[in-house]
PDB file of C-alpha atoms in Angstrom:
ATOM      1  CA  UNK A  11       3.568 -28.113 -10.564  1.00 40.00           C
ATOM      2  CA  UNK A  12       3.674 -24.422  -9.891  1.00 43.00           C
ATOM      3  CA  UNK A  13       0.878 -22.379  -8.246  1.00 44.00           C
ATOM      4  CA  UNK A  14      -1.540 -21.083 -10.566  1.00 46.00           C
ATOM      5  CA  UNK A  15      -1.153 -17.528 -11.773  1.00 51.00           C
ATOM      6  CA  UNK A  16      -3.161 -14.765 -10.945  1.00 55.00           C
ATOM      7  CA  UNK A  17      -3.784 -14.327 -14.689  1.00 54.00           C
ATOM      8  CA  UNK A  18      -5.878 -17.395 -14.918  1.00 53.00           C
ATOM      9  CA  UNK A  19      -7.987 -15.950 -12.436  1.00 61.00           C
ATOM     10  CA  UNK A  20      -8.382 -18.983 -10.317  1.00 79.00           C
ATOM     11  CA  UNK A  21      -8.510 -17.082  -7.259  1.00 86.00           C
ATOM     12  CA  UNK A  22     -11.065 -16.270  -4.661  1.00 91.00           C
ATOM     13  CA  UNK A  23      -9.120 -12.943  -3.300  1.00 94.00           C
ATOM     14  CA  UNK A  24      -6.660 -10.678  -4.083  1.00 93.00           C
ATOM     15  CA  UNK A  25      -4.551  -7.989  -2.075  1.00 95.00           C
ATOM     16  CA  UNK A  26      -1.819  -5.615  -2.761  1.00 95.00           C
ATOM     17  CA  UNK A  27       0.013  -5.113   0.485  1.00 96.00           C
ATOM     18  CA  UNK A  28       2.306  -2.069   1.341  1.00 94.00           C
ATOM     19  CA  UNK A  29       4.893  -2.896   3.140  1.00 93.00           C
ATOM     20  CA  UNK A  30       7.470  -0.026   5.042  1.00 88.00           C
ATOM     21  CA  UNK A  31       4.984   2.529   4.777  1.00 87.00           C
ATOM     22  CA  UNK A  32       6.461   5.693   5.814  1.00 83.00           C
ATOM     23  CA  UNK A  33       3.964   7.696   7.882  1.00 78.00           C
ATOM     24  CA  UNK A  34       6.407  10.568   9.650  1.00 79.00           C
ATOM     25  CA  UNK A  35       5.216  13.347   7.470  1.00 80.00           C
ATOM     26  CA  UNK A  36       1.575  14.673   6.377  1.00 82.00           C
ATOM     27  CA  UNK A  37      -1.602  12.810   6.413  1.00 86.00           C
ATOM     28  CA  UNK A  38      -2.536  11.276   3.073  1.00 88.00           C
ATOM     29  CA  UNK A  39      -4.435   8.721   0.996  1.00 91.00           C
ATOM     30  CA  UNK A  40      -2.876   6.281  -1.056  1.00 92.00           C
ATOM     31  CA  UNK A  41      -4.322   4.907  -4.268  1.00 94.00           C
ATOM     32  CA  UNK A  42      -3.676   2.320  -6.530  1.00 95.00           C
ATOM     33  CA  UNK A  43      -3.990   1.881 -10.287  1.00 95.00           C
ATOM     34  CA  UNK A  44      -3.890  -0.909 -12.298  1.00 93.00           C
ATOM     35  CA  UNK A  45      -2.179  -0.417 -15.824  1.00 91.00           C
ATOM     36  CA  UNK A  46      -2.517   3.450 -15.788  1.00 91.00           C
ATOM     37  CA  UNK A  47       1.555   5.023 -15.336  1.00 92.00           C
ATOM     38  CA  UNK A  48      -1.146   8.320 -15.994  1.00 91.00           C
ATOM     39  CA  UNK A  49      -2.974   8.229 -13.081  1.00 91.00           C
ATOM     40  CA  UNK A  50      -2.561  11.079 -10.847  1.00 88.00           C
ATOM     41  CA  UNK A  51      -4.036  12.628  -8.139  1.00 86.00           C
ATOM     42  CA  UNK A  52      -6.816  14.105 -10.614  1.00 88.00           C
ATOM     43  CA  UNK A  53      -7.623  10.665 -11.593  1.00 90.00           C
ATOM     44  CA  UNK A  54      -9.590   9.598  -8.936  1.00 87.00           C
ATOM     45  CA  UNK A  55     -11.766   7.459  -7.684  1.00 90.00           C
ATOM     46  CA  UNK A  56     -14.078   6.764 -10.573  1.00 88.00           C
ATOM     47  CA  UNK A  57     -11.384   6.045 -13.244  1.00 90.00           C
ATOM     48  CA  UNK A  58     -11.690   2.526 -14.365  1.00 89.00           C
ATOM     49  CA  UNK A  59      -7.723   1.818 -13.682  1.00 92.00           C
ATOM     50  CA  UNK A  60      -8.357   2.515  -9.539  1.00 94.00           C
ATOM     51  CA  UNK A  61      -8.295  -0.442  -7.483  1.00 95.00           C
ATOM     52  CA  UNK A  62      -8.801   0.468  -4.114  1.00 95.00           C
ATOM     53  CA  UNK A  63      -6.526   3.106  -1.394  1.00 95.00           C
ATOM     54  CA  UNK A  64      -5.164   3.015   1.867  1.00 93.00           C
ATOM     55  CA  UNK A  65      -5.371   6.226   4.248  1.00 91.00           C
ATOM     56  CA  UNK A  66      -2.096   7.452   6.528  1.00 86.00           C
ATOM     57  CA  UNK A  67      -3.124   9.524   9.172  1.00 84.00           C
ATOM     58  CA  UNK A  68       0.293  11.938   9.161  1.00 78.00           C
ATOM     59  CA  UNK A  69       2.490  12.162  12.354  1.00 75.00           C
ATOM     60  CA  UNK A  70       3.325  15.575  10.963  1.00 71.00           C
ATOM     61  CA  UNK A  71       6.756  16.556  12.415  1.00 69.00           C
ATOM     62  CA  UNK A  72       8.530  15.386  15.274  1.00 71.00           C
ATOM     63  CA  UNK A  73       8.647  18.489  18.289  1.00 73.00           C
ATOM     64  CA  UNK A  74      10.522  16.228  21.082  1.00 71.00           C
ATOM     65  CA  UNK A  75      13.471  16.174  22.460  1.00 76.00           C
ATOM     66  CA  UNK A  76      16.291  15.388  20.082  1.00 76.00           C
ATOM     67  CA  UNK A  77      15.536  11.283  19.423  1.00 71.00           C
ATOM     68  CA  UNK A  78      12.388  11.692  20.274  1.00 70.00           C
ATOM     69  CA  UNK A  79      11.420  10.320  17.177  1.00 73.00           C
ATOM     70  CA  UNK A  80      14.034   8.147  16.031  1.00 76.00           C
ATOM     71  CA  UNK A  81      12.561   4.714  15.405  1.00 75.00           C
ATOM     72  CA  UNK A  82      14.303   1.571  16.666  1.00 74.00           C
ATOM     73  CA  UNK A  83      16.524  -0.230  14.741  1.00 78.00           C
ATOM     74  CA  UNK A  84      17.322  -4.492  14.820  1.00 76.00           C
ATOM     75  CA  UNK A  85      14.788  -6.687  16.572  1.00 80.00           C
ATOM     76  CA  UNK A  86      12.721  -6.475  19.153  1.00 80.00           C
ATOM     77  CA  UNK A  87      12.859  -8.493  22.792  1.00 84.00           C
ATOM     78  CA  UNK A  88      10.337 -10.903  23.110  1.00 86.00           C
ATOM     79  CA  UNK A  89       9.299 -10.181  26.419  1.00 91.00           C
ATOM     80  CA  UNK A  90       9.203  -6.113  25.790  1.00 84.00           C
ATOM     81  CA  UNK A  91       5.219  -5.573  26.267  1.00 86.00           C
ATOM     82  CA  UNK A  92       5.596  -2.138  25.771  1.00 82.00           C
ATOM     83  CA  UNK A  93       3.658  -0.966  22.450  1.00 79.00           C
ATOM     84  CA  UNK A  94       6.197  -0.466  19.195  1.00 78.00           C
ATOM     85  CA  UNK A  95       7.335   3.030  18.169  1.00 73.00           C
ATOM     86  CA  UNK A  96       4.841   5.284  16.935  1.00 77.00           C
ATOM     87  CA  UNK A  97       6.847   5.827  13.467  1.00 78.00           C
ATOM     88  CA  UNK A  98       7.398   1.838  13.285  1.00 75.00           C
ATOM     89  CA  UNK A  99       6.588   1.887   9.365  1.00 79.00           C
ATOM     90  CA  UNK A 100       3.276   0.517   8.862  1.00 79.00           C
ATOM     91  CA  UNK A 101       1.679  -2.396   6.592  1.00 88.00           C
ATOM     92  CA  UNK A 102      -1.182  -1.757   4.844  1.00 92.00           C
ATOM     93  CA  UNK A 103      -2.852  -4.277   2.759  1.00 95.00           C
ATOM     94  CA  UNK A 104      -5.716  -3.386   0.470  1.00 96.00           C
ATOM     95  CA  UNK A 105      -8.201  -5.742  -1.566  1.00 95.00           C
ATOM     96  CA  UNK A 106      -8.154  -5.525  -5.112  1.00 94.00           C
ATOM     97  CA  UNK A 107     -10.294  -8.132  -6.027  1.00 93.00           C
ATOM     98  CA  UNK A 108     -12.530  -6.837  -8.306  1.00 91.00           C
ATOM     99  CA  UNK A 109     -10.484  -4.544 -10.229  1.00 92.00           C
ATOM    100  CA  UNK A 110      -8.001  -7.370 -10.984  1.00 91.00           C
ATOM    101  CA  UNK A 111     -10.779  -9.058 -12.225  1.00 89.00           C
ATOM    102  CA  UNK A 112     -12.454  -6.590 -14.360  1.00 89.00           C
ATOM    103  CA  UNK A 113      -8.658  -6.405 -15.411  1.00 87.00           C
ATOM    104  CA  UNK A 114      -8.255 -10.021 -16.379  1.00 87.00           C
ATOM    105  CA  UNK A 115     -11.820 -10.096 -18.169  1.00 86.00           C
ATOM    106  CA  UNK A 116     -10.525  -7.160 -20.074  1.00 83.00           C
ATOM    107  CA  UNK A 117      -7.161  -8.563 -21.069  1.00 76.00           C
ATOM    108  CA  UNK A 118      -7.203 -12.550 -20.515  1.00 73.00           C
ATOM    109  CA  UNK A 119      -3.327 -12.625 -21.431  1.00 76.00           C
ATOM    110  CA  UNK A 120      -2.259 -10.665 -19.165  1.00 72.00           C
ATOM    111  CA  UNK A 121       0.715 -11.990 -17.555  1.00 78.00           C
ATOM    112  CA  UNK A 122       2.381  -8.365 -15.845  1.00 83.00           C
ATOM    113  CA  UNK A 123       0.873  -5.474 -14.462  1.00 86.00           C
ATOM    114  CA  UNK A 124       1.757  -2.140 -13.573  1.00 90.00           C
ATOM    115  CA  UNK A 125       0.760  -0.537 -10.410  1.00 93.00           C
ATOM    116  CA  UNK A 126       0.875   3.342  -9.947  1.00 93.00           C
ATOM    117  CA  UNK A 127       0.464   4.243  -6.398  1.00 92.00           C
ATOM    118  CA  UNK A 128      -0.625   8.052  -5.882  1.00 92.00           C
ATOM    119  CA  UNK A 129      -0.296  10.694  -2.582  1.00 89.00           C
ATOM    120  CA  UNK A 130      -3.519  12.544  -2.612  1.00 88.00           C
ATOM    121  CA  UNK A 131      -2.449  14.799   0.235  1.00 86.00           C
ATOM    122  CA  UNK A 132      -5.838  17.361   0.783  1.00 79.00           C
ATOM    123  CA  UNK A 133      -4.402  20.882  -0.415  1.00 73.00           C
ATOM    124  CA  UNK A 134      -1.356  19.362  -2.401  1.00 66.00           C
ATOM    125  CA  UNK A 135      -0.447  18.334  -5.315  1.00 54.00           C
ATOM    126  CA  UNK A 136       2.644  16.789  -4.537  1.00 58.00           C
ATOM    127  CA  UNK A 137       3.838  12.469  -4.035  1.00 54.00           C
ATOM    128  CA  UNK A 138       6.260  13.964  -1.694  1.00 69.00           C
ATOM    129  CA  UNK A 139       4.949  12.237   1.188  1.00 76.00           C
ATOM    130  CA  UNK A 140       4.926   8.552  -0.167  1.00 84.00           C
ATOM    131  CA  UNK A 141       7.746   6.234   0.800  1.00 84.00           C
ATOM    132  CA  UNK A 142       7.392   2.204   1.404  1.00 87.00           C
ATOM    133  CA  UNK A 143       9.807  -0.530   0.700  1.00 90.00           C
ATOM    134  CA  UNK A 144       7.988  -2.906  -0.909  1.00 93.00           C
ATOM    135  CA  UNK A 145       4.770  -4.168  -2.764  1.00 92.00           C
ATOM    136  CA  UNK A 146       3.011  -7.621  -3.116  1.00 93.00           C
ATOM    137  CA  UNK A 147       0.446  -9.162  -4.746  1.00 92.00           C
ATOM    138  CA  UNK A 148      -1.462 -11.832  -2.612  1.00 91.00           C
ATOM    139  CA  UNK A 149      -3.951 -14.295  -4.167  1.00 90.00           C
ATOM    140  CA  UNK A 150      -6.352 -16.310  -2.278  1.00 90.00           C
ATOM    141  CA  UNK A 151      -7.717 -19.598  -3.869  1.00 86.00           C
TER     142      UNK A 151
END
């Protein structure tokens, strides 16, 4: 017997999580949609699709030596107490428990959604700035 699906709403919680988040470039806020593909930086906050956002504050350029801000690559020592790179890609999780359930109440079939993730950088229009390697769903019972 598998775990029960988010669509039968037998959950307590639920977060997306970013994972690889990409901060090396401008500051910016990230927000999600839930079955909107429309939803762009005008959309925001109020539209019934949003879900919740994330903010990156920007490194903005790298003016060091040449490396200077290369991150790491492979793993880590153990015993290396030293705080990680500052442009270690980030995780950031963000609760979406309400809108998935206003989502669910709305659509009680639904077995897939789509997630649009928008850059709102302040004075741009553009998604430039947005790179992560992966997104997941978590649901709490």
């Amino acid at each position: 017997m598998g775990s029960p699906s988010p669509s039968a709403g037998l959950f307590t919680r639920a977060d997306l999580v970013v994972y690889g988040v990409d901060h090396s470039g401008a500051s910016y806020e990230g927000r999600l949609y839930l079955n909107d593909v429309e939803a762009d930086a005008s959309s925001g906050r109020g539209a019934e699709s949003y879900a919740g956002s994330f903010h990156i504050f920007g490194h903005g350029g790298c003016f060091g030596d040449l490396g200077h801000c290369d991150v790491p690559t492979g793993p880590r020592n153990p015993f290396d107490l030293r705080p990680a790179h500052q442009l270690t890609p980030q995780v950031k999780p963000v609760i979406i428990t309400q809108a998935l359930k206003r989502l669910i109440t709305a659509a009680p079939k639904t077995e897939r959604v789509t997630v649009t993730l928008v850059a709102v950088v302040p004075g741009d229009a553009s998604n430039a700035v947005l790179k992560f390697d992966e997104l997941r769903l978590l649901t709490y019972l």
